[in-house]
Amino acid sequence: MEAALHECTLMLEWPFGSDEVCASNGYRFLRLGSAGLATLAAQSRFDDIWEFVRNDVSHGLEPPTKEALAEGRAFILLAVQGRRVVGLVSAERLTPDQKLQCMPDEDSPGLALVEPGVHPHGIFQTAALGIFLIWVRRSERRKGLASAMVDVVRQVATLPGQVMASAGQVAFSQPTKLGFAFAKRYAGQALVYTP
């Protein structure tokens, strides 16, 4: 049992170089690009981390391709304390014609299809950024880390000369029940997209 716990701890460490985007509240936020995953050891460790996260959140999602990372269409951000990975977000830029679903308020019985540019309440609605996957280590939940990671990825995804996407322009892919609750707290609504 002790050996298995030690192996899990090692698997959730990131000892490799990455672009540090910023640091806040004891967390460092690292952007993993195709260059950061160039070595076999780094790619293997990332694959292990992704598999752990995928199992923890019960999703069968695949990580973004190296091409999407290199072209800036997709982003991977790790939140670390020392070398220990405590959070991960995978995000992607969305096109203006991206189909969305929305659960706009507590009274809504379910998801409503939102055509690009139209909110169920008649307000203009699009999403610029899609959160493909978000995960926070259980011991770090309820500390604002998920919100901080989405804030950072919104900054990272902003192209030169563009305005950063607002919280209301962030959509989520296949959110869990906790994910819906987070999206509504973060953005005031739960926009959902299918990659």
GROMACS .gro file of C-alpha atoms in nm:
model
  195
    1MET     CA    1   0.000   0.000   0.000
    2GLU     CA    2   0.278   0.244   0.094
    3ALA     CA    3   0.460   0.172  -0.234
    4ALA     CA    4   0.142   0.245  -0.432
    5LEU     CA    5   0.094   0.579  -0.252
    6HIS     CA    6   0.459   0.671  -0.318
    7GLU     CA    7   0.417   0.585  -0.687
    8CYS     CA    8   0.100   0.799  -0.709
    9THR     CA    9   0.281   1.091  -0.544
   10LEU     CA   10   0.568   1.064  -0.793
   11MET     CA   11   0.326   1.036  -1.084
   12LEU     CA   12   0.165   1.366  -0.979
   13GLU     CA   13   0.492   1.558  -0.973
   14TRP     CA   14   0.619   1.778  -1.256
   15PRO     CA   15   1.001   1.797  -1.244
   16PHE     CA   16   1.037   1.926  -1.600
   17GLY     CA   17   1.081   2.273  -1.743
   18SER     CA   18   0.774   2.465  -1.854
   19ASP     CA   19   0.668   2.822  -1.919
   20GLU     CA   20   0.574   2.969  -1.581
   21VAL     CA   21   0.285   3.203  -1.653
   22CYS     CA   22   0.244   3.341  -1.301
   23ALA     CA   23   0.236   3.252  -0.933
   24SER     CA   24  -0.033   3.325  -0.677
   25ASN     CA   25  -0.133   3.206  -0.328
   26GLY     CA   26   0.143   2.946  -0.313
   27TYR     CA   27   0.065   2.801  -0.658
   28ARG     CA   28   0.275   2.828  -0.972
   29PHE     CA   29   0.090   2.812  -1.304
   30LEU     CA   30   0.284   2.635  -1.579
   31ARG     CA   31   0.186   2.633  -1.945
   32LEU     CA   32   0.277   2.309  -2.116
   33GLY     CA   33   0.340   2.350  -2.484
   34SER     CA   34   0.470   2.110  -2.744
   35ALA     CA   35   0.829   2.210  -2.654
   36GLY     CA   36   0.767   2.127  -2.286
   37LEU     CA   37   0.650   1.781  -2.387
   38ALA     CA   38   0.937   1.721  -2.632
   39THR     CA   39   1.130   1.469  -2.422
   40LEU     CA   40   1.009   1.114  -2.383
   41ALA     CA   41   1.027   1.145  -2.002
   42ALA     CA   42   0.813   1.463  -1.996
   43GLN     CA   43   0.558   1.317  -2.239
   44SER     CA   44   0.540   0.994  -2.039
   45ARG     CA   45   0.487   1.183  -1.710
   46PHE     CA   46   0.221   1.402  -1.868
   47ASP     CA   47   0.045   1.091  -2.004
   48ASP     CA   48   0.046   0.946  -1.651
   49ILE     CA   49  -0.094   1.269  -1.504
   50TRP     CA   50  -0.362   1.290  -1.774
   51GLU     CA   51  -0.465   0.929  -1.713
   52PHE     CA   52  -0.487   0.988  -1.336
   53VAL     CA   53  -0.698   1.302  -1.389
   54ARG     CA   54  -0.918   1.135  -1.650
   55ASN     CA   55  -0.993   0.851  -1.408
   56ASP     CA   56  -1.051   1.091  -1.118
   57VAL     CA   57  -1.312   1.293  -1.308
   58SER     CA   58  -1.458   0.991  -1.493
   59HIS     CA   59  -1.406   1.123  -1.846
   60GLY     CA   60  -1.271   0.947  -2.152
   61LEU     CA   61  -1.126   1.264  -2.303
   62GLU     CA   62  -0.799   1.259  -2.493
   63PRO     CA   63  -0.537   1.532  -2.441
   64PRO     CA   64  -0.488   1.798  -2.708
   65THR     CA   65  -0.249   1.715  -2.989
   66LYS     CA   66   0.103   1.855  -3.000
   67GLU     CA   67   0.001   2.036  -3.321
   68ALA     CA   68  -0.291   2.211  -3.149
   69LEU     CA   69  -0.059   2.312  -2.863
   70ALA     CA   70   0.212   2.437  -3.101
   71GLU     CA   71  -0.040   2.637  -3.309
   72GLY     CA   72  -0.192   2.798  -2.998
   73ARG     CA   73  -0.538   2.648  -3.060
   74ALA     CA   74  -0.518   2.446  -2.737
   75PHE     CA   75  -0.363   2.504  -2.395
   76ILE     CA   76  -0.259   2.289  -2.101
   77LEU     CA   77  -0.201   2.460  -1.769
   78LEU     CA   78  -0.071   2.289  -1.457
   79ALA     CA   79  -0.104   2.434  -1.108
   80VAL     CA   80   0.184   2.315  -0.893
   81GLN     CA   81   0.307   2.356  -0.537
   82GLY     CA   82   0.678   2.286  -0.551
   83ARG     CA   83   0.678   1.995  -0.795
   84ARG     CA   84   0.341   1.854  -0.687
   85VAL     CA   85   0.063   1.888  -0.945
   86VAL     CA   86  -0.252   2.012  -0.770
   87GLY     CA   87  -0.454   2.125  -1.070
   88LEU     CA   88  -0.482   2.087  -1.446
   89VAL     CA   89  -0.685   2.267  -1.708
   90SER     CA   90  -0.702   2.186  -2.077
   91ALA     CA   91  -0.861   2.459  -2.287
   92GLU     CA   92  -0.912   2.552  -2.650
   93ARG     CA   93  -1.007   2.853  -2.856
   94LEU     CA   94  -1.363   2.831  -2.986
   95THR     CA   95  -1.485   2.956  -3.320
   96PRO     CA   96  -1.760   3.222  -3.337
   97ASP     CA   97  -2.000   2.965  -3.489
   98GLN     CA   98  -1.952   2.713  -3.206
   99LYS     CA   99  -2.284   2.557  -3.101
  100LEU     CA  100  -2.352   2.605  -2.730
  101GLN     CA  101  -2.595   2.478  -2.473
  102CYS     CA  102  -2.687   2.691  -2.176
  103MET     CA  103  -2.834   2.638  -1.830
  104PRO     CA  104  -2.889   3.008  -1.757
  105ASP     CA  105  -3.066   3.007  -1.422
  106GLU     CA  106  -3.180   2.795  -1.129
  107ASP     CA  107  -3.535   2.767  -1.266
  108SER     CA  108  -3.422   2.610  -1.593
  109PRO     CA  109  -3.531   2.246  -1.617
  110GLY     CA  110  -3.235   2.151  -1.835
  111LEU     CA  111  -3.005   2.260  -2.112
  112ALA     CA  112  -3.134   2.485  -2.388
  113LEU     CA  113  -2.967   2.488  -2.729
  114VAL     CA  114  -2.814   2.825  -2.798
  115GLU     CA  115  -2.748   2.923  -3.155
  116PRO     CA  116  -2.429   3.129  -3.186
  117GLY     CA  117  -2.499   3.485  -3.084
  118VAL     CA  118  -2.834   3.420  -2.915
  119HIS     CA  119  -2.884   3.359  -2.543
  120PRO     CA  120  -3.208   3.193  -2.428
  121HIS     CA  121  -3.310   3.527  -2.275
  122GLY     CA  122  -3.243   3.711  -2.603
  123ILE     CA  123  -2.900   3.844  -2.503
  124PHE     CA  124  -2.610   3.820  -2.753
  125GLN     CA  125  -2.409   3.510  -2.656
  126THR     CA  126  -2.092   3.348  -2.787
  127ALA     CA  127  -1.801   3.173  -2.622
  128ALA     CA  128  -1.439   3.247  -2.705
  129LEU     CA  129  -1.275   2.985  -2.484
  130GLY     CA  130  -1.365   2.626  -2.413
  131ILE     CA  131  -1.257   2.450  -2.097
  132PHE     CA  132  -1.208   2.097  -2.226
  133LEU     CA  133  -1.112   1.952  -1.887
  134ILE     CA  134  -1.051   2.097  -1.542
  135TRP     CA  135  -0.929   1.910  -1.236
  136VAL     CA  136  -0.824   2.013  -0.886
  137ARG     CA  137  -0.670   1.776  -0.634
  138ARG     CA  138  -0.922   1.697  -0.362
  139SER     CA  139  -0.706   1.851  -0.087
  140GLU     CA  140  -0.696   2.183  -0.278
  141ARG     CA  141  -1.066   2.216  -0.360
  142ARG     CA  142  -1.278   2.503  -0.227
  143LYS     CA  143  -0.970   2.730  -0.218
  144GLY     CA  144  -1.030   2.924  -0.541
  145LEU     CA  145  -0.778   2.723  -0.746
  146ALA     CA  146  -1.019   2.628  -1.027
  147SER     CA  147  -1.121   2.993  -1.071
  148ALA     CA  148  -0.756   3.102  -1.067
  149MET     CA  149  -0.665   2.843  -1.332
  150VAL     CA  150  -0.948   2.954  -1.562
  151ASP     CA  151  -0.845   3.319  -1.509
  152VAL     CA  152  -0.487   3.233  -1.607
  153VAL     CA  153  -0.587   3.031  -1.914
  154ARG     CA  154  -0.810   3.321  -2.026
  155GLN     CA  155  -0.498   3.542  -2.014
  156VAL     CA  156  -0.282   3.284  -2.194
  157ALA     CA  157  -0.541   3.239  -2.471
  158THR     CA  158  -0.563   3.612  -2.544
  159LEU     CA  159  -0.396   3.700  -2.873
  160PRO     CA  160  -0.196   4.023  -2.909
  161GLY     CA  161  -0.430   4.314  -2.978
  162GLN     CA  162  -0.736   4.125  -2.851
  163VAL     CA  163  -0.939   4.181  -2.539
  164MET     CA  164  -0.928   3.894  -2.292
  165ALA     CA  165  -1.239   3.674  -2.298
  166SER     CA  166  -1.475   3.759  -2.015
  167ALA     CA  167  -1.583   3.495  -1.764
  168GLY     CA  168  -1.920   3.487  -1.943
  169GLN     CA  169  -1.746   3.389  -2.269
  170VAL     CA  170  -1.609   3.066  -2.123
  171ALA     CA  171  -1.784   2.738  -2.209
  172PHE     CA  172  -1.724   2.396  -2.059
  173SER     CA  173  -1.710   2.054  -2.222
  174GLN     CA  174  -1.896   1.765  -2.057
  175PRO     CA  175  -1.909   1.915  -1.708
  176THR     CA  176  -1.984   1.695  -1.411
  177LYS     CA  177  -2.246   1.803  -1.157
  178LEU     CA  178  -1.969   1.985  -0.967
  179GLY     CA  179  -1.852   2.131  -1.299
  180PHE     CA  180  -2.197   2.279  -1.368
  181ALA     CA  181  -2.199   2.435  -1.022
  182PHE     CA  182  -1.849   2.577  -1.079
  183ALA     CA  183  -1.942   2.717  -1.423
  184LYS     CA  184  -2.247   2.891  -1.282
  185ARG     CA  185  -2.045   3.043  -0.996
  186TYR     CA  186  -1.758   3.143  -1.225
  187ALA     CA  187  -1.950   3.278  -1.524
  188GLY     CA  188  -2.300   3.333  -1.390
  189GLN     CA  189  -2.428   3.066  -1.628
  190ALA     CA  190  -2.324   2.724  -1.751
  191LEU     CA  191  -2.233   2.735  -2.120
  192VAL     CA  192  -2.158   2.388  -2.254
  193TYR     CA  193  -1.996   2.298  -2.586
  194THR     CA  194  -1.909   1.977  -2.766
  195PRO     CA  195  -1.549   1.965  -2.893
   0.00000   0.00000   0.00000
